[in-house]
GROMACS .gro file of C-alpha atoms in nm:
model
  390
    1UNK     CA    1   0.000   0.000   0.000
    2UNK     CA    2   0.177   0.321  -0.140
    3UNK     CA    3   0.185   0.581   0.134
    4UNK     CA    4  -0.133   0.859  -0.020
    5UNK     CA    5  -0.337   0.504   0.004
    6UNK     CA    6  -0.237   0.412   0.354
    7UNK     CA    7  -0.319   0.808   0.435
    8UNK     CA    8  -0.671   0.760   0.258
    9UNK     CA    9  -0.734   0.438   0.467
   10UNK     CA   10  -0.670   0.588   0.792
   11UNK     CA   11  -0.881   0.901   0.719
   12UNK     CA   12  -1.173   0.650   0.578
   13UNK     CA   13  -1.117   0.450   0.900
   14UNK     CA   14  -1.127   0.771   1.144
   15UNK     CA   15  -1.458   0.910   0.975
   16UNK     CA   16  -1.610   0.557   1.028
   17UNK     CA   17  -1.568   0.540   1.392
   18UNK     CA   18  -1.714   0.930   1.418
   19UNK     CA   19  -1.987   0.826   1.201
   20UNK     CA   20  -2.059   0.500   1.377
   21UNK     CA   21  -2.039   0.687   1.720
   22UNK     CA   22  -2.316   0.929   1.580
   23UNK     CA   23  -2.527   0.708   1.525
   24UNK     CA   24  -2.468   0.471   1.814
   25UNK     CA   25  -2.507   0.809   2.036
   26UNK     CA   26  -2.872   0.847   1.856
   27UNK     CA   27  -3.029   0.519   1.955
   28UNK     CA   28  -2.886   0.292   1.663
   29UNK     CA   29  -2.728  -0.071   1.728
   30UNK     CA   30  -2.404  -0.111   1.506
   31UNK     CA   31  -2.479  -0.424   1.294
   32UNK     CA   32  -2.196  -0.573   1.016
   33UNK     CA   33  -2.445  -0.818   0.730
   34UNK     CA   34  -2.363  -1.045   0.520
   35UNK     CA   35  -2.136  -0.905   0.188
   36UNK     CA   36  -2.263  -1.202  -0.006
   37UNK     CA   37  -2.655  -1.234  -0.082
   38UNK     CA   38  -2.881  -1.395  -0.289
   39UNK     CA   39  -2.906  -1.282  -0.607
   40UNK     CA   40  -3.262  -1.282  -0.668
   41UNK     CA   41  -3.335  -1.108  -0.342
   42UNK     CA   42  -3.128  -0.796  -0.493
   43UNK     CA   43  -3.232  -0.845  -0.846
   44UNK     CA   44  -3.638  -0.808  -0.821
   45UNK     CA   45  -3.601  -0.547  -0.548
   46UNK     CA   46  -3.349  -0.269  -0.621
   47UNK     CA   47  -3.411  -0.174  -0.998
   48UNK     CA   48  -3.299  -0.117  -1.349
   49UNK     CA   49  -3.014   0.109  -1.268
   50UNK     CA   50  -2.841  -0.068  -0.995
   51UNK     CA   51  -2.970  -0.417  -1.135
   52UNK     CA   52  -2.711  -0.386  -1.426
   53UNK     CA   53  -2.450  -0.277  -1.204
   54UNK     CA   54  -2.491  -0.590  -0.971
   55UNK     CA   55  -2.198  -0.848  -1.012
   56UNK     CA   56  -2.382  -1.146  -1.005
   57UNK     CA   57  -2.162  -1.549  -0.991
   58UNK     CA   58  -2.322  -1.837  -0.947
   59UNK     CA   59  -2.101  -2.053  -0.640
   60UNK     CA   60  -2.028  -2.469  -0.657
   61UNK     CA   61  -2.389  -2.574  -0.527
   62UNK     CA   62  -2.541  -2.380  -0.836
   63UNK     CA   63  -2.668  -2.109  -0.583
   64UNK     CA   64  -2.703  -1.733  -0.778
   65UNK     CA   65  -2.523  -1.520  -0.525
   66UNK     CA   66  -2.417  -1.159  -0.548
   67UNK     CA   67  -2.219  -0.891  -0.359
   68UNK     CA   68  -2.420  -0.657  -0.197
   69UNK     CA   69  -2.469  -0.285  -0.440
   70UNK     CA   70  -2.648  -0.146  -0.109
   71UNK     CA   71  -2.695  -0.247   0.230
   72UNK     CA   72  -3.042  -0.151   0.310
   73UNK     CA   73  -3.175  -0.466   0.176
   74UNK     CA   74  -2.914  -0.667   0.360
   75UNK     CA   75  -2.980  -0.490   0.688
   76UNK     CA   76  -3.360  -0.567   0.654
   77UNK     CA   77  -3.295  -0.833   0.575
   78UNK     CA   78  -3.109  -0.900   0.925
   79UNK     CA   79  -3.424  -0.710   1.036
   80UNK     CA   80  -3.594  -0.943   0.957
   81UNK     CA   81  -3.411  -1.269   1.082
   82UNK     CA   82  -3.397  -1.085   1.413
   83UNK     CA   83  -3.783  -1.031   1.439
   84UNK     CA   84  -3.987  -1.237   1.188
   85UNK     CA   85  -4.309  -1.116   1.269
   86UNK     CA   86  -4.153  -0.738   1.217
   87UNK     CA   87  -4.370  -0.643   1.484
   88UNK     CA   88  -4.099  -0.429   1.682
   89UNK     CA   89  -3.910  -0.133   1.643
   90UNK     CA   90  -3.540  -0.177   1.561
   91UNK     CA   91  -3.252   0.107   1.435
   92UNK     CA   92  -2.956  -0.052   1.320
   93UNK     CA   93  -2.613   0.158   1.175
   94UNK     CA   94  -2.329  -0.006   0.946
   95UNK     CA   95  -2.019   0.097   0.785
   96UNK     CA   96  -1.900  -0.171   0.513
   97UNK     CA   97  -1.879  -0.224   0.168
   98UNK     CA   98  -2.062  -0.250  -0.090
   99UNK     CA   99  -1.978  -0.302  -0.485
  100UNK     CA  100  -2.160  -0.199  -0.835
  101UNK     CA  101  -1.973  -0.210  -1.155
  102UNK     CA  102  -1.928   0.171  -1.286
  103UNK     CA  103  -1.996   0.193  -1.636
  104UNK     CA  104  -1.816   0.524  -1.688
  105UNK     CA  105  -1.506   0.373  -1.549
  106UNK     CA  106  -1.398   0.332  -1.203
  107UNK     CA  107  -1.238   0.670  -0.991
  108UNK     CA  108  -1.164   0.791  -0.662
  109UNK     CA  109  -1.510   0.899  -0.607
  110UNK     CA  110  -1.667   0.585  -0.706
  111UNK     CA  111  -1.492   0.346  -0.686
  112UNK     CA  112  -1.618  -0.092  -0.792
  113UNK     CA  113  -1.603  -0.109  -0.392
  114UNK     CA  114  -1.707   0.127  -0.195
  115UNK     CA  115  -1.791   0.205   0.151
  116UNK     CA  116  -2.148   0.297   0.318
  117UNK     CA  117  -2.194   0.439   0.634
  118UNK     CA  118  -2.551   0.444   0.700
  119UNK     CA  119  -2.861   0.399   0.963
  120UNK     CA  120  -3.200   0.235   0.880
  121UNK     CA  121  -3.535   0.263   1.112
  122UNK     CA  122  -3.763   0.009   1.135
  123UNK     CA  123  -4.134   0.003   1.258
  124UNK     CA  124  -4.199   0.332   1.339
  125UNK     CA  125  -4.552   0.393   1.277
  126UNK     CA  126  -4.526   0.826   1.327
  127UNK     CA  127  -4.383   0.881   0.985
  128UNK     CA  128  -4.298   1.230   1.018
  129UNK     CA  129  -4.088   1.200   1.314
  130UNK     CA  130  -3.874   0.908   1.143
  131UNK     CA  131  -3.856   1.096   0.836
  132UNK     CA  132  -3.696   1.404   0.997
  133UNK     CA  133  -3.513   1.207   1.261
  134UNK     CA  134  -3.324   1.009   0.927
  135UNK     CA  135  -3.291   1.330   0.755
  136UNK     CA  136  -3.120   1.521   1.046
  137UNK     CA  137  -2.887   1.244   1.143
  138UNK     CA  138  -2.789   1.281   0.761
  139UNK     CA  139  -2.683   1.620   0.757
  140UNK     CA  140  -2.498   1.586   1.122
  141UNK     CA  141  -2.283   1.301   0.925
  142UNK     CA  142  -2.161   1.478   0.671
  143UNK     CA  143  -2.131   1.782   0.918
  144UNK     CA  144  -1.924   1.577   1.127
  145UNK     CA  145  -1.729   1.416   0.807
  146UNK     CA  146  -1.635   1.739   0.802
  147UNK     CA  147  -1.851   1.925   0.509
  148UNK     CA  148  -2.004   2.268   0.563
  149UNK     CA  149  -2.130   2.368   0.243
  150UNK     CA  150  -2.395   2.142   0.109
  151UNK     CA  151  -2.748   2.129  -0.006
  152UNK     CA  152  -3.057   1.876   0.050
  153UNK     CA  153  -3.267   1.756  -0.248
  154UNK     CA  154  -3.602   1.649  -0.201
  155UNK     CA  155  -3.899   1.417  -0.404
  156UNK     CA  156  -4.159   1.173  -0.300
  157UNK     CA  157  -4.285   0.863  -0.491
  158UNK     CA  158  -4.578   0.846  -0.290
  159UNK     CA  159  -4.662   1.195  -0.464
  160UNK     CA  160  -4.622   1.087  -0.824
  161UNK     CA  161  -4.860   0.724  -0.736
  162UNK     CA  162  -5.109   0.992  -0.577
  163UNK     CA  163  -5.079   1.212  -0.930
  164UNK     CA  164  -5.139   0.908  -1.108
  165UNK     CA  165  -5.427   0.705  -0.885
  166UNK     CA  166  -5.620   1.073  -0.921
  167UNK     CA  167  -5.585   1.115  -1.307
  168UNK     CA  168  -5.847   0.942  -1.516
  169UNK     CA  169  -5.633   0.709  -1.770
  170UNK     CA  170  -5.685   0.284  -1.820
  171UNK     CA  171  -5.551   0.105  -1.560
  172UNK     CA  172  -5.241  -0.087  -1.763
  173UNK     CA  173  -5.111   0.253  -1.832
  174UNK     CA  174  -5.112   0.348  -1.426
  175UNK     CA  175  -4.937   0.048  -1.371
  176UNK     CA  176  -4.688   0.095  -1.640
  177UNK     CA  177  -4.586   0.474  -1.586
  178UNK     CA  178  -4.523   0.358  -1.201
  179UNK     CA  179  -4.335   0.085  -1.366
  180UNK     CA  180  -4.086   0.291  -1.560
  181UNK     CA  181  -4.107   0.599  -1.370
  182UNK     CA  182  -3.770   0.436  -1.229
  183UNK     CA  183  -3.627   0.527  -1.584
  184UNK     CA  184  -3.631   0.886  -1.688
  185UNK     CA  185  -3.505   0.842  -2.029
  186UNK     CA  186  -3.774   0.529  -2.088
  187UNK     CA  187  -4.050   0.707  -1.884
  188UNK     CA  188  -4.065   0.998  -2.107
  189UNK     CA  189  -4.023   0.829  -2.461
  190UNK     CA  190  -4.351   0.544  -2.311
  191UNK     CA  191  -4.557   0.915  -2.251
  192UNK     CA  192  -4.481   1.100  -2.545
  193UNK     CA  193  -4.584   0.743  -2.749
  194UNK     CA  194  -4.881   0.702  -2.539
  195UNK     CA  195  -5.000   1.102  -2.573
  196UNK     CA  196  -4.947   1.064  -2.968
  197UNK     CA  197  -5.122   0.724  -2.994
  198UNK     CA  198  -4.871   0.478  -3.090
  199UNK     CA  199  -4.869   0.159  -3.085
  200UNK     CA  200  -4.533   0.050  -2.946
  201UNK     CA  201  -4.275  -0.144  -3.155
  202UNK     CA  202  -4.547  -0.289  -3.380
  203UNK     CA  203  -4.320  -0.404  -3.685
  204UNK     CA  204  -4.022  -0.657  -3.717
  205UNK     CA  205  -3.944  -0.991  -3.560
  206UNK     CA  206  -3.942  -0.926  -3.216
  207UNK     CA  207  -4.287  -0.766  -3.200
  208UNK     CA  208  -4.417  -1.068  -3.399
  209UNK     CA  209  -4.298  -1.310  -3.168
  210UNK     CA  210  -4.476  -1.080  -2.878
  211UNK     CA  211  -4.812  -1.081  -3.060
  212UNK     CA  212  -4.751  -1.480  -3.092
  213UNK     CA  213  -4.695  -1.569  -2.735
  214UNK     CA  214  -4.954  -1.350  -2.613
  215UNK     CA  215  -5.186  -1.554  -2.752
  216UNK     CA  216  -5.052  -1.842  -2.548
  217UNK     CA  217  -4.990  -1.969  -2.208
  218UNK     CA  218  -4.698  -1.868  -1.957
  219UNK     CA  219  -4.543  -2.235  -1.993
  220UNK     CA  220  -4.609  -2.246  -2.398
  221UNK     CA  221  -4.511  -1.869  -2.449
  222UNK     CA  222  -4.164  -1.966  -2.228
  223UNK     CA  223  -4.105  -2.291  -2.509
  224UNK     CA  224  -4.159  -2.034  -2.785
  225UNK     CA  225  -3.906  -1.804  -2.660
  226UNK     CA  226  -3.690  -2.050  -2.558
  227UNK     CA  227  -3.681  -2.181  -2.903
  228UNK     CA  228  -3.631  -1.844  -3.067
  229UNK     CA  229  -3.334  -1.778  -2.854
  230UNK     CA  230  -3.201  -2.087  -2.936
  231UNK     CA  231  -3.243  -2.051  -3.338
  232UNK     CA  232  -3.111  -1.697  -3.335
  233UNK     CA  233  -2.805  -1.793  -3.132
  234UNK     CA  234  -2.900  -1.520  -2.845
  235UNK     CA  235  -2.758  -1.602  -2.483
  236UNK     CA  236  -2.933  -1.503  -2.181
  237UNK     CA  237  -2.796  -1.146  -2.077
  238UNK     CA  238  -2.844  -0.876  -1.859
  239UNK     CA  239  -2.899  -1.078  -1.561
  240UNK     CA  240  -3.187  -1.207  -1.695
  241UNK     CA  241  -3.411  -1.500  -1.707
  242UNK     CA  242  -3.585  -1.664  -1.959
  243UNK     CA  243  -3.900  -1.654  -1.781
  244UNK     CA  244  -3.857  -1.277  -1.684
  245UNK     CA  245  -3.819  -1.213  -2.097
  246UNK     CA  246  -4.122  -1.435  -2.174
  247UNK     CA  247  -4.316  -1.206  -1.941
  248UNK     CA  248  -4.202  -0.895  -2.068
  249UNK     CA  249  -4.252  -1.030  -2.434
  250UNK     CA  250  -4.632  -1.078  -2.296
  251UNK     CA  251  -4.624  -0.783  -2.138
  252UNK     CA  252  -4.530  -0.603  -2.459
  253UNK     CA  253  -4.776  -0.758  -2.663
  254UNK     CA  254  -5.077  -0.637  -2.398
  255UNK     CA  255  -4.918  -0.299  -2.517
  256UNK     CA  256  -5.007  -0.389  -2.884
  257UNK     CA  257  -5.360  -0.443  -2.766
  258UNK     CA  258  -5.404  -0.101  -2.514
  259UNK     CA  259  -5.588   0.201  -2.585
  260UNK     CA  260  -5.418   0.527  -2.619
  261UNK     CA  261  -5.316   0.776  -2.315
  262UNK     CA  262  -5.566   1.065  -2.354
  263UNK     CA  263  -5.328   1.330  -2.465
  264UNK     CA  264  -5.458   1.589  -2.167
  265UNK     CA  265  -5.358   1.336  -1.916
  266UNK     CA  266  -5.022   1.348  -2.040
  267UNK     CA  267  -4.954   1.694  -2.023
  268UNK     CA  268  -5.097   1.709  -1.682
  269UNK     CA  269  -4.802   1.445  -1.628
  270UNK     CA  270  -4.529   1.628  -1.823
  271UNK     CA  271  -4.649   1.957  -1.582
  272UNK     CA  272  -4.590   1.753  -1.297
  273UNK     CA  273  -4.236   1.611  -1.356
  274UNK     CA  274  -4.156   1.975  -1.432
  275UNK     CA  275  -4.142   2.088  -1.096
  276UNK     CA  276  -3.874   2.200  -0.941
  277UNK     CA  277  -3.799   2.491  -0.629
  278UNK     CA  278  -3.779   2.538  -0.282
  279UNK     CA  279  -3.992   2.302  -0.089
  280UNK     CA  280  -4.259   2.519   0.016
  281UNK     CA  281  -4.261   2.673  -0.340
  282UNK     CA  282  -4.307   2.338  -0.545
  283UNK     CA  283  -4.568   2.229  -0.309
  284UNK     CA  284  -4.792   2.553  -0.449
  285UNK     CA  285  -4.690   2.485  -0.787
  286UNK     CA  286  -4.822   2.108  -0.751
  287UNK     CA  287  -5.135   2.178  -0.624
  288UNK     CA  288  -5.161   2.445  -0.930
  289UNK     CA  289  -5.146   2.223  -1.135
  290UNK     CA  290  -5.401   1.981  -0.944
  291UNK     CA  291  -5.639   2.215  -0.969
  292UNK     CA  292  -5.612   2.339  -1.312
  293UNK     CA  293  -5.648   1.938  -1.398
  294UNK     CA  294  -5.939   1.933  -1.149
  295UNK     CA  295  -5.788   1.625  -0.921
  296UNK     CA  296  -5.791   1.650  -0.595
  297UNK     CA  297  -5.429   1.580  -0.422
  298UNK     CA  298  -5.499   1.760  -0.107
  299UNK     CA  299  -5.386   1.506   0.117
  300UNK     CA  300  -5.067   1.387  -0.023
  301UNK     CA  301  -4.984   1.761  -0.062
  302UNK     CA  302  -5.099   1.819   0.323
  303UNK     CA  303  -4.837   1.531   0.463
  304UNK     CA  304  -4.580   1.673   0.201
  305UNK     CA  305  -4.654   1.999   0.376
  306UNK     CA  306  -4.625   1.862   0.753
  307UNK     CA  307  -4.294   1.665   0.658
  308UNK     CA  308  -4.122   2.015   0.547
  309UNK     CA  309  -4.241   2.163   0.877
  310UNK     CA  310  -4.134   1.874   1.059
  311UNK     CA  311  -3.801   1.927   0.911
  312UNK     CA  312  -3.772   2.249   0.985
  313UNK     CA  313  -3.842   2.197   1.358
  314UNK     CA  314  -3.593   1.987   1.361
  315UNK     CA  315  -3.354   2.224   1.307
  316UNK     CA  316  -3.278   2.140   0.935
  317UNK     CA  317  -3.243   2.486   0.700
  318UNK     CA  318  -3.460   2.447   0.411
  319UNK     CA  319  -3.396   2.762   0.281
  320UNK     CA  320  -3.134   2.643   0.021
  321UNK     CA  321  -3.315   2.293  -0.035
  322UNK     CA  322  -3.436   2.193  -0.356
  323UNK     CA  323  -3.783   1.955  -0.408
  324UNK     CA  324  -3.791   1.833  -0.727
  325UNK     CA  325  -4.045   1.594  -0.849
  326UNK     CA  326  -3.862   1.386  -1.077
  327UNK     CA  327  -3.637   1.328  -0.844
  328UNK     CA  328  -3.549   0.958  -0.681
  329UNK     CA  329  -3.555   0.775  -0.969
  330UNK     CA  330  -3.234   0.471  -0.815
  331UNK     CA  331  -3.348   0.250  -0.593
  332UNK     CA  332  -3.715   0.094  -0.692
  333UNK     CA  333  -3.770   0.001  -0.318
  334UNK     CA  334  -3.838   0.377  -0.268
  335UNK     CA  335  -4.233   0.430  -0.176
  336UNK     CA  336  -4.193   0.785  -0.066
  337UNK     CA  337  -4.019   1.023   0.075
  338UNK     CA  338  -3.668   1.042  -0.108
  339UNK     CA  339  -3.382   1.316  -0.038
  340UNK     CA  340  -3.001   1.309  -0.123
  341UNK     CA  341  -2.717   1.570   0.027
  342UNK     CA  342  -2.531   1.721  -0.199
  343UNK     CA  343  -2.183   1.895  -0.236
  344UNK     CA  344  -2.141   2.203  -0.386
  345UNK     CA  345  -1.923   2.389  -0.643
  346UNK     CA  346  -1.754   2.201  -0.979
  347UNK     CA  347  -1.690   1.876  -0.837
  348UNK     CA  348  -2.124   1.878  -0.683
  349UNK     CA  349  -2.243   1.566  -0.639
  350UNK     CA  350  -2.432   1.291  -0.435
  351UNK     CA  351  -2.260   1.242  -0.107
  352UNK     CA  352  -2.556   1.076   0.083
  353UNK     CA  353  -2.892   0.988   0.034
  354UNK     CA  354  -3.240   0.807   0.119
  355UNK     CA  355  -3.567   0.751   0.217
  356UNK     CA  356  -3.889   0.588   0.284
  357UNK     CA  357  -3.967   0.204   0.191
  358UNK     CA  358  -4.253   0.073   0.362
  359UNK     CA  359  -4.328  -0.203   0.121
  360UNK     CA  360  -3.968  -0.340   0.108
  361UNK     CA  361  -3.985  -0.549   0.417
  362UNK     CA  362  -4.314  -0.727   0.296
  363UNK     CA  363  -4.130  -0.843  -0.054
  364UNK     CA  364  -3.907  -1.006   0.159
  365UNK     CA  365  -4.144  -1.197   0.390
  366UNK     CA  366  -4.245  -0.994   0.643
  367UNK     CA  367  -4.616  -1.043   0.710
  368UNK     CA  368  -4.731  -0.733   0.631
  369UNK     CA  369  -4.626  -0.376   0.538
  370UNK     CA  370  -4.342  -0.238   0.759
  371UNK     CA  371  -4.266   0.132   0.817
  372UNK     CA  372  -3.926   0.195   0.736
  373UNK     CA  373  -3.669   0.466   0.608
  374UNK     CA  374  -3.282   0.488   0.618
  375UNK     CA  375  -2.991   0.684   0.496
  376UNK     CA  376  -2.613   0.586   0.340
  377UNK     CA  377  -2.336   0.842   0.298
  378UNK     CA  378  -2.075   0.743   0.094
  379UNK     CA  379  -1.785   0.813   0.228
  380UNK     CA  380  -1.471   0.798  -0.036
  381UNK     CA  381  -1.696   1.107  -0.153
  382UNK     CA  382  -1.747   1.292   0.153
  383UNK     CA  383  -1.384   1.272   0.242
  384UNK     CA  384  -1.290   1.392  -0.132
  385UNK     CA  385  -1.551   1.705  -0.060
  386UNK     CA  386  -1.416   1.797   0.234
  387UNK     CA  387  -1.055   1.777   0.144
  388UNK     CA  388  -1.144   1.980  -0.227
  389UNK     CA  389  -1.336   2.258   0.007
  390UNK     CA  390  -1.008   2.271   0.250
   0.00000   0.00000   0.00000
């Protein structure tokens, strides 16, 4: 280890133990889980962007493992070991590793290993106060990493479901703009194609084989896909499976077959995802544009309203924050609240971030729905802030 490394280490090592003691100070138990996981567990939970990212091996019993891209889903996981009836409250804090492939190329700042330093809260049912509790333990991290200059960013996915369960459109297109609303670039091509009336991909091969297997059962339409692959000399890829193509080949052809988005619907979407202001300010603007589209979203706006209060109270400064409703679009386990602290000047960018996921627990056993929210700061960043703002 040359000697800037070993100097790195030690610093990395000295903000752990601060950030560790933090938390520790603030109610949570230190807890260290597994690196390796199950594949599957991570696959189907975290999304799209972090999905590709995932290395993924398959070990000598034929079990498909992974190491870990996040720890919140490890750390429920533990949750959930601990108490399988999730029926108690439980905060744990970590500081490990975790690893994603970087598809820009690896640097200091992220790196294919990495460390989190986080805190997750389990089965609180007053929202509001776990929220801001997560939040403010956030920003006295990275205050205590050292960082003075930062600002918070805001969304909520709960906000955008509430948008869409109030607009009038057919119920396969609710479901599908939740679905890729975890994909800017996709979300906005699907609504511009639904406003305008297209049917999607309705030529060539691959649309032809959709309109053929949607005609057919799951087991048959798997055989025909499996035998297409096979005659075109196409492996498996992208982590997936060939039952998780089959269904999206079905899934596309129940496209071919859907009505159109009515095109006022999607501008009252495109208005939405357009916000973007202080806090206080975006709130007004959404319920603007509520009202001009004659929905009522009074109260998801009214808890969006009490959580930015809440905040406040707590002694976080939202004066510089930013609430933008695109935001949050990472982690697919999100259900709603979402914020991320940023760094400021040239070199901005994401040096923690978070949220709510009340439905995470329940995908991976637990009985029922389990309030929950946590935080991770990644620290090769905040130490690479704090030394460009010395």
């Amino acid at each position: 280890m040359s000697a800037e490394s070993a100097k790195e280490f030690e610093a990395l090592e000295a903000q752990a133990r601060a950030l560790l003691d933090l938390f520790a100070r603030a109610g949570y138990e230190p807890v260290a889980p597994s690196i390796i996981q199950p594949a599957e567990m991570f696959l189907d939970r975290i999304g799209e962007s972090i999905r590709s990212r995932t290395y993924v091996f398959t070990d000598l019993a034929g079990d498909e493992l992974c190491l870990r891209p996040d720890l919140t889903v490890p750390v429920s996981r533990l949750y959930l070991e601990r108490h399988p009836r999730a029926d108690v409250e439980a905060r744990y804090c970590y500081n490990g590793p975790a690893f994603r492939f970087q598809p820009q190329g690896r640097s200091p700042t992220r790196p294919r290993e990495f460390r989190q330093a986080g805190i997750e809260c389990f089965g609180v049912a007053d929202r509001d106060k776990a929220d801001a509790e997560i939040v403010r333990l956030a920003v006295e991290g990275v205050r205590s990493g050292g960082l003075k200059a930062f600002r918070l960013r805001f969304g909520d996915i709960a906000l955008f479901y509430a948008l869409l369960d109030a607009l009038q459109l057919p119920e396969r297109w609710r479901v599908k703009l939740r679905h890729y609303f975890w994909r800017p670039s996709a979300f906005h091509e699907l609504l511009s194609r639904l406003a305008r009336g297209e049917r999607p991909d309705s030529d060539g091969p691959i649309a032809a084989l959709a309109e053929k297997i949607g005609k057919e059962t799951p087991e048959r339409a798997e055989e025909l896909v499996a035998d297409y692959l096979d005659v075109q000399s196409l492996p498996l890829a992208g982590n997936r499976t060939l039952s998780e193509i089959t269904e999206r080949l079905r899934d596309h052809a129940a496209d071919l077959r859907s009505a159109p988005l009515p095109k006022e619907v999607a501008t009252v979407i495109d208005y939405y995802l357009a916000v973007s202001g202080p806090p206080k300010e975006a709130a007004e603007r959404v319920a603007m544009i509520a009202h001009g589209a004659g929905i009522d979203m009074s109260a998801s706006l009214g808890a969006l309203v009490r959580r930015f209060d809440r905040l406040q109270a707590s002694g976080i400064d939202l004066a510089p924050a930013i609430f933008a409703t695109e935001f949050g679009r990472d982690l697919e386990y999100y259900s709603g609240l979402v914020f991320q602290i940023e760094s400021l000047g040239n070199g901005a960018e994401p040096i923690a971030g978070g949220g709510r996921y009340d439905g995470l627990l329940e995908a991976l056993g637990a009985p029922r729905a389990v309030p929950a929210v946590g935080t991770a700061l990644h620290t090769e960043r905040l130490l690479a802030a704090v030394e460009r703002a010395s």
